[in-house]
């Protein structure tokens, strides 16, 4: 049973919603607040506070890099990752989730675009959102590029993308994980009325965007945090077969922390179960969830022995 903990405006959640549609999976939608606190999610996430979080029974996945892999594994379909396109697909997805993400954030958080997004927020709600994001980023600016720099970068990227999707998708006739990573950034822009026209001059990009959007979101059942906690408590966590990372010097069974390196740097503590090329798995236990396994990407996270 799949639960996605997300909120509608979250762009990284849209990547996962679209993947659920691509794989034709049924899932339970648990809408969480866009800002803290999230009391029903914390027992599952261990304090990790980025959105989304995916739950399959008593296995909980943080960060869309590993959520995407978990869905591929669950669906028994690695076509988005495997074969000769693997390196290009992964590196393009990383670029989209970092550099292109910074571009879209800079554009959506410029004054006129932010005003459009915040139109339905009260002043108190807008201030609470700003304070929450400042805490998430460690008081660093949400937008690290100027609007002019972001617009120039986007124009360059869209011009190249318009040529690259002529055959159907970024790397050929079939999609890869790169298509999903680029898509959710452009979805973020298109859902802001100020920025939506920026894509209009690029007809091939628009056609590609519609092909991606046609994946839909799968079979969605609206659920809630209480049901997700009960599902975890009733399930038995399962450890996938993973090849151990040759660079790990921490033995399974060690109490560790797993912490993002860029923002939202809140450690999650548990017993190390596995550390592979792509994935880190720790075991945790809470009264609300019982024994659960939390999964993180290896890239972009620091694994360290926990102090006493």
Tab-separated table of C-alpha atoms in Angstrom:
chain	number	residue	atom	x	y	z
A	1	UNK	CA	0.000	0.000	0.000
A	2	UNK	CA	1.560	3.275	-1.168
A	3	UNK	CA	1.124	6.564	0.678
A	4	UNK	CA	2.476	9.838	-0.683
A	5	UNK	CA	2.851	12.608	1.891
A	6	UNK	CA	2.750	15.832	-0.133
A	7	UNK	CA	0.912	19.074	-0.826
A	8	UNK	CA	-0.497	20.181	-4.192
A	9	UNK	CA	1.885	23.083	-4.956
A	10	UNK	CA	5.075	21.095	-4.209
A	11	UNK	CA	7.048	20.785	-7.435
A	12	UNK	CA	9.090	17.762	-6.302
A	13	UNK	CA	5.823	16.087	-5.336
A	14	UNK	CA	4.611	16.602	-8.891
A	15	UNK	CA	7.568	14.570	-10.160
A	16	UNK	CA	6.454	11.655	-7.995
A	17	UNK	CA	2.744	12.071	-8.768
A	18	UNK	CA	3.594	11.854	-12.464
A	19	UNK	CA	5.783	8.771	-11.921
A	20	UNK	CA	2.908	7.091	-10.090
A	21	UNK	CA	0.796	7.776	-13.170
A	22	UNK	CA	3.509	6.546	-15.535
A	23	UNK	CA	3.723	3.239	-13.667
A	24	UNK	CA	-0.062	2.983	-13.404
A	25	UNK	CA	0.044	2.590	-9.634
A	26	UNK	CA	-2.744	3.009	-7.108
A	27	UNK	CA	-1.793	5.185	-4.150
A	28	UNK	CA	-3.102	7.021	-1.111
A	29	UNK	CA	-2.761	10.796	-1.032
A	30	UNK	CA	-1.905	12.268	2.378
A	31	UNK	CA	-1.897	16.048	2.125
A	32	UNK	CA	0.514	17.649	4.592
A	33	UNK	CA	0.841	21.345	5.501
A	34	UNK	CA	3.222	23.330	3.315
A	35	UNK	CA	4.991	24.498	6.489
A	36	UNK	CA	5.832	22.951	9.835
A	37	UNK	CA	4.610	21.492	12.153
A	38	UNK	CA	3.705	18.098	10.688
A	39	UNK	CA	3.061	15.973	13.772
A	40	UNK	CA	1.628	12.948	11.962
A	41	UNK	CA	4.538	12.747	9.522
A	42	UNK	CA	7.425	13.124	11.980
A	43	UNK	CA	7.142	9.592	13.443
A	44	UNK	CA	7.529	8.238	9.900
A	45	UNK	CA	10.195	10.637	8.643
A	46	UNK	CA	12.303	10.837	11.798
A	47	UNK	CA	12.471	14.610	11.495
A	48	UNK	CA	13.291	14.855	7.783
A	49	UNK	CA	11.276	17.822	6.582
A	50	UNK	CA	11.534	18.105	2.804
A	51	UNK	CA	8.521	17.269	0.643
A	52	UNK	CA	7.490	14.699	-0.507
A	53	UNK	CA	7.880	11.554	1.577
A	54	UNK	CA	6.820	8.197	0.142
A	55	UNK	CA	5.655	5.302	2.292
A	56	UNK	CA	5.204	1.728	1.142
A	57	UNK	CA	3.938	-0.153	4.170
A	58	UNK	CA	6.650	0.214	6.829
A	59	UNK	CA	9.306	1.413	4.367
A	60	UNK	CA	9.664	5.199	4.192
A	61	UNK	CA	11.572	6.995	1.416
A	62	UNK	CA	13.007	10.514	1.582
A	63	UNK	CA	14.193	12.607	-1.399
A	64	UNK	CA	12.840	12.088	-4.902
A	65	UNK	CA	16.088	10.466	-6.072
A	66	UNK	CA	15.410	7.427	-3.930
A	67	UNK	CA	11.603	7.710	-4.082
A	68	UNK	CA	11.825	7.387	-7.871
A	69	UNK	CA	14.021	4.293	-7.596
A	70	UNK	CA	11.682	2.789	-5.007
A	71	UNK	CA	8.711	3.191	-7.350
A	72	UNK	CA	10.668	1.618	-10.220
A	73	UNK	CA	11.552	-1.308	-7.967
A	74	UNK	CA	7.957	-1.606	-6.750
A	75	UNK	CA	6.644	-1.555	-10.317
A	76	UNK	CA	9.318	-3.998	-11.540
A	77	UNK	CA	10.324	-1.560	-14.301
A	78	UNK	CA	13.820	-0.035	-14.512
A	79	UNK	CA	13.406	1.283	-18.066
A	80	UNK	CA	13.754	4.887	-16.884
A	81	UNK	CA	17.192	4.100	-15.455
A	82	UNK	CA	18.862	1.218	-17.246
A	83	UNK	CA	20.797	0.639	-20.442
A	84	UNK	CA	23.104	2.871	-22.442
A	85	UNK	CA	21.183	6.002	-21.460
A	86	UNK	CA	21.771	5.539	-17.717
A	87	UNK	CA	24.621	8.004	-17.200
A	88	UNK	CA	23.100	10.736	-19.366
A	89	UNK	CA	19.690	10.258	-17.730
A	90	UNK	CA	21.045	10.434	-14.185
A	91	UNK	CA	23.292	13.434	-14.794
A	92	UNK	CA	20.545	15.362	-16.585
A	93	UNK	CA	18.133	14.600	-13.741
A	94	UNK	CA	20.710	15.849	-11.227
A	95	UNK	CA	21.117	19.061	-13.240
A	96	UNK	CA	17.354	19.563	-13.344
A	97	UNK	CA	16.923	18.927	-9.613
A	98	UNK	CA	19.673	21.399	-8.698
A	99	UNK	CA	20.496	24.089	-11.270
A	100	UNK	CA	17.169	24.191	-13.133
A	101	UNK	CA	15.407	24.066	-9.771
A	102	UNK	CA	17.317	27.179	-8.653
A	103	UNK	CA	16.281	28.929	-11.866
A	104	UNK	CA	12.590	28.145	-11.451
A	105	UNK	CA	12.646	29.121	-7.772
A	106	UNK	CA	14.270	32.461	-8.628
A	107	UNK	CA	11.551	33.134	-11.207
A	108	UNK	CA	8.625	32.026	-9.054
A	109	UNK	CA	9.907	34.006	-6.065
A	110	UNK	CA	10.433	37.297	-7.867
A	111	UNK	CA	8.044	39.923	-6.562
A	112	UNK	CA	5.369	39.826	-9.264
A	113	UNK	CA	5.285	36.014	-9.447
A	114	UNK	CA	5.281	35.614	-5.681
A	115	UNK	CA	2.362	38.037	-5.439
A	116	UNK	CA	0.426	35.819	-7.858
A	117	UNK	CA	1.164	32.703	-5.788
A	118	UNK	CA	0.392	34.391	-2.469
A	119	UNK	CA	-2.847	35.951	-3.666
A	120	UNK	CA	-4.949	33.563	-1.567
A	121	UNK	CA	-2.719	33.868	1.515
A	122	UNK	CA	-3.376	36.243	4.382
A	123	UNK	CA	-0.482	38.452	5.477
A	124	UNK	CA	0.029	36.233	8.543
A	125	UNK	CA	0.099	33.092	6.379
A	126	UNK	CA	2.595	34.668	3.978
A	127	UNK	CA	4.850	35.656	6.889
A	128	UNK	CA	4.628	32.148	8.364
A	129	UNK	CA	5.588	30.641	4.986
A	130	UNK	CA	8.591	32.973	4.671
A	131	UNK	CA	9.749	32.158	8.210
A	132	UNK	CA	9.401	28.423	7.604
A	133	UNK	CA	11.459	28.559	4.401
A	134	UNK	CA	14.126	30.678	6.112
A	135	UNK	CA	14.465	27.963	8.752
A	136	UNK	CA	14.593	25.272	6.058
A	137	UNK	CA	17.403	27.009	4.160
A	138	UNK	CA	19.366	28.112	7.222
A	139	UNK	CA	18.470	31.771	6.641
A	140	UNK	CA	20.006	31.654	3.167
A	141	UNK	CA	17.986	33.378	0.421
A	142	UNK	CA	15.364	31.117	-1.145
A	143	UNK	CA	16.320	32.463	-4.561
A	144	UNK	CA	20.084	32.398	-5.159
A	145	UNK	CA	19.890	33.921	-8.673
A	146	UNK	CA	18.684	37.347	-9.711
A	147	UNK	CA	15.536	37.337	-11.873
A	148	UNK	CA	17.509	38.591	-14.888
A	149	UNK	CA	20.106	35.836	-14.502
A	150	UNK	CA	17.373	33.227	-14.091
A	151	UNK	CA	15.517	34.425	-17.188
A	152	UNK	CA	18.705	34.288	-19.265
A	153	UNK	CA	19.497	30.786	-18.030
A	154	UNK	CA	15.951	29.568	-18.691
A	155	UNK	CA	15.972	30.910	-22.242
A	156	UNK	CA	19.256	29.105	-22.916
A	157	UNK	CA	17.926	25.840	-21.434
A	158	UNK	CA	14.583	25.968	-23.250
A	159	UNK	CA	16.280	26.672	-26.578
A	160	UNK	CA	18.426	23.538	-26.173
A	161	UNK	CA	15.499	21.508	-24.875
A	162	UNK	CA	13.394	22.524	-27.885
A	163	UNK	CA	15.978	20.847	-30.145
A	164	UNK	CA	16.482	17.803	-27.935
A	165	UNK	CA	12.865	16.631	-27.718
A	166	UNK	CA	12.321	16.458	-31.475
A	167	UNK	CA	12.398	12.629	-31.345
A	168	UNK	CA	9.841	12.522	-28.577
A	169	UNK	CA	11.776	12.738	-25.311
A	170	UNK	CA	15.056	14.103	-24.003
A	171	UNK	CA	17.195	11.081	-24.808
A	172	UNK	CA	15.258	9.454	-27.616
A	173	UNK	CA	11.927	7.849	-28.374
A	174	UNK	CA	11.197	6.765	-24.789
A	175	UNK	CA	11.287	8.770	-21.556
A	176	UNK	CA	13.951	8.450	-18.855
A	177	UNK	CA	14.120	9.798	-15.318
A	178	UNK	CA	15.599	12.960	-16.873
A	179	UNK	CA	12.270	13.786	-18.517
A	180	UNK	CA	10.454	13.607	-15.191
A	181	UNK	CA	13.060	15.768	-13.454
A	182	UNK	CA	12.885	18.481	-16.112
A	183	UNK	CA	9.089	18.262	-16.297
A	184	UNK	CA	8.356	19.066	-12.679
A	185	UNK	CA	10.446	22.252	-12.861
A	186	UNK	CA	8.547	23.474	-15.922
A	187	UNK	CA	5.283	22.443	-14.248
A	188	UNK	CA	6.236	24.777	-11.390
A	189	UNK	CA	6.631	27.665	-13.845
A	190	UNK	CA	3.484	26.858	-15.819
A	191	UNK	CA	1.415	26.876	-12.630
A	192	UNK	CA	2.340	30.495	-11.973
A	193	UNK	CA	0.337	32.883	-14.202
A	194	UNK	CA	3.251	35.330	-14.401
A	195	UNK	CA	5.740	32.708	-15.608
A	196	UNK	CA	3.538	30.393	-17.683
A	197	UNK	CA	4.007	32.472	-20.882
A	198	UNK	CA	7.780	31.908	-20.753
A	199	UNK	CA	7.348	28.470	-22.341
A	200	UNK	CA	5.015	29.593	-25.127
A	201	UNK	CA	7.717	30.375	-27.763
A	202	UNK	CA	9.009	26.787	-27.633
A	203	UNK	CA	6.515	24.638	-29.548
A	204	UNK	CA	8.449	21.369	-29.276
A	205	UNK	CA	8.881	21.860	-25.542
A	206	UNK	CA	5.147	22.479	-25.224
A	207	UNK	CA	4.381	19.280	-27.160
A	208	UNK	CA	6.829	17.298	-25.030
A	209	UNK	CA	5.275	18.791	-21.900
A	210	UNK	CA	1.825	17.595	-22.971
A	211	UNK	CA	3.182	14.081	-23.689
A	212	UNK	CA	4.607	13.977	-20.178
A	213	UNK	CA	1.460	15.385	-18.562
A	214	UNK	CA	-0.564	12.650	-20.278
A	215	UNK	CA	0.955	10.140	-17.812
A	216	UNK	CA	-1.530	11.460	-15.280
A	217	UNK	CA	-1.325	10.715	-11.563
A	218	UNK	CA	-2.492	7.117	-11.397
A	219	UNK	CA	-5.328	5.836	-9.224
A	220	UNK	CA	-5.574	8.201	-6.246
A	221	UNK	CA	-7.409	7.602	-2.977
A	222	UNK	CA	-7.592	10.496	-0.525
A	223	UNK	CA	-6.310	9.432	2.890
A	224	UNK	CA	-4.842	11.003	6.028
A	225	UNK	CA	-1.911	10.834	8.423
A	226	UNK	CA	-3.655	8.593	10.938
A	227	UNK	CA	-4.313	5.958	8.270
A	228	UNK	CA	-0.695	6.129	7.111
A	229	UNK	CA	0.605	5.605	10.641
A	230	UNK	CA	-1.758	2.662	11.116
A	231	UNK	CA	-0.574	1.158	7.820
A	232	UNK	CA	3.055	1.367	8.945
A	233	UNK	CA	2.222	-0.189	12.296
A	234	UNK	CA	0.422	-3.094	10.618
A	235	UNK	CA	3.136	-3.765	8.032
A	236	UNK	CA	6.511	-5.501	8.160
A	237	UNK	CA	9.411	-3.475	6.795
A	238	UNK	CA	11.389	-5.171	4.029
A	239	UNK	CA	15.010	-4.633	3.058
A	240	UNK	CA	15.694	-4.764	-0.704
A	241	UNK	CA	18.708	-6.571	-2.091
A	242	UNK	CA	21.450	-3.951	-2.262
A	243	UNK	CA	25.129	-4.182	-3.228
A	244	UNK	CA	27.274	-2.723	-0.443
A	245	UNK	CA	29.148	0.487	-1.206
A	246	UNK	CA	32.918	-0.155	-1.382
A	247	UNK	CA	33.579	3.235	0.244
A	248	UNK	CA	31.510	2.735	3.376
A	249	UNK	CA	33.557	2.336	6.552
A	250	UNK	CA	30.534	2.072	8.852
A	251	UNK	CA	29.326	-1.420	9.627
A	252	UNK	CA	25.660	-2.454	9.547
A	253	UNK	CA	24.219	-2.417	13.048
A	254	UNK	CA	25.942	0.860	13.917
A	255	UNK	CA	23.806	3.709	15.196
A	256	UNK	CA	24.123	6.507	12.623
A	257	UNK	CA	22.746	9.847	11.526
A	258	UNK	CA	21.763	10.589	7.928
A	259	UNK	CA	21.720	14.294	7.052
A	260	UNK	CA	21.129	16.311	3.827
A	261	UNK	CA	24.150	18.381	2.826
A	262	UNK	CA	22.497	21.396	1.160
A	263	UNK	CA	19.334	22.528	2.953
A	264	UNK	CA	16.895	21.128	5.477
A	265	UNK	CA	19.987	19.712	7.208
A	266	UNK	CA	18.148	17.858	9.957
A	267	UNK	CA	19.712	14.492	10.915
A	268	UNK	CA	17.643	11.327	11.115
A	269	UNK	CA	19.000	8.771	13.552
A	270	UNK	CA	18.717	4.992	13.395
A	271	UNK	CA	20.499	1.656	13.029
A	272	UNK	CA	22.380	1.286	9.747
A	273	UNK	CA	21.017	-1.672	7.769
A	274	UNK	CA	22.500	-1.141	4.305
A	275	UNK	CA	24.676	1.359	2.434
A	276	UNK	CA	24.843	0.837	-1.325
A	277	UNK	CA	25.989	2.882	-4.327
A	278	UNK	CA	22.618	4.611	-4.463
A	279	UNK	CA	20.797	3.991	-1.202
A	280	UNK	CA	21.182	4.188	2.584
A	281	UNK	CA	18.717	2.325	4.794
A	282	UNK	CA	18.340	2.732	8.551
A	283	UNK	CA	15.936	1.109	11.032
A	284	UNK	CA	13.922	3.152	13.508
A	285	UNK	CA	11.147	2.376	15.960
A	286	UNK	CA	8.408	4.578	17.389
A	287	UNK	CA	5.197	3.761	19.279
A	288	UNK	CA	3.121	5.152	16.403
A	289	UNK	CA	4.841	3.191	13.626
A	290	UNK	CA	6.526	0.168	15.170
A	291	UNK	CA	9.777	-0.843	13.442
A	292	UNK	CA	10.228	0.984	10.142
A	293	UNK	CA	13.017	1.290	7.569
A	294	UNK	CA	13.937	4.784	6.356
A	295	UNK	CA	15.588	5.020	2.928
A	296	UNK	CA	17.769	7.914	1.694
A	297	UNK	CA	19.958	8.523	-1.362
A	298	UNK	CA	23.684	8.133	-0.804
A	299	UNK	CA	24.427	11.191	-2.998
A	300	UNK	CA	23.622	14.466	-1.252
A	301	UNK	CA	23.541	12.999	2.260
A	302	UNK	CA	26.180	12.484	4.959
A	303	UNK	CA	26.205	9.237	6.944
A	304	UNK	CA	28.016	9.466	10.296
A	305	UNK	CA	28.195	7.461	13.477
A	306	UNK	CA	25.755	8.869	16.012
A	307	UNK	CA	27.017	10.232	19.300
A	308	UNK	CA	25.881	8.906	22.630
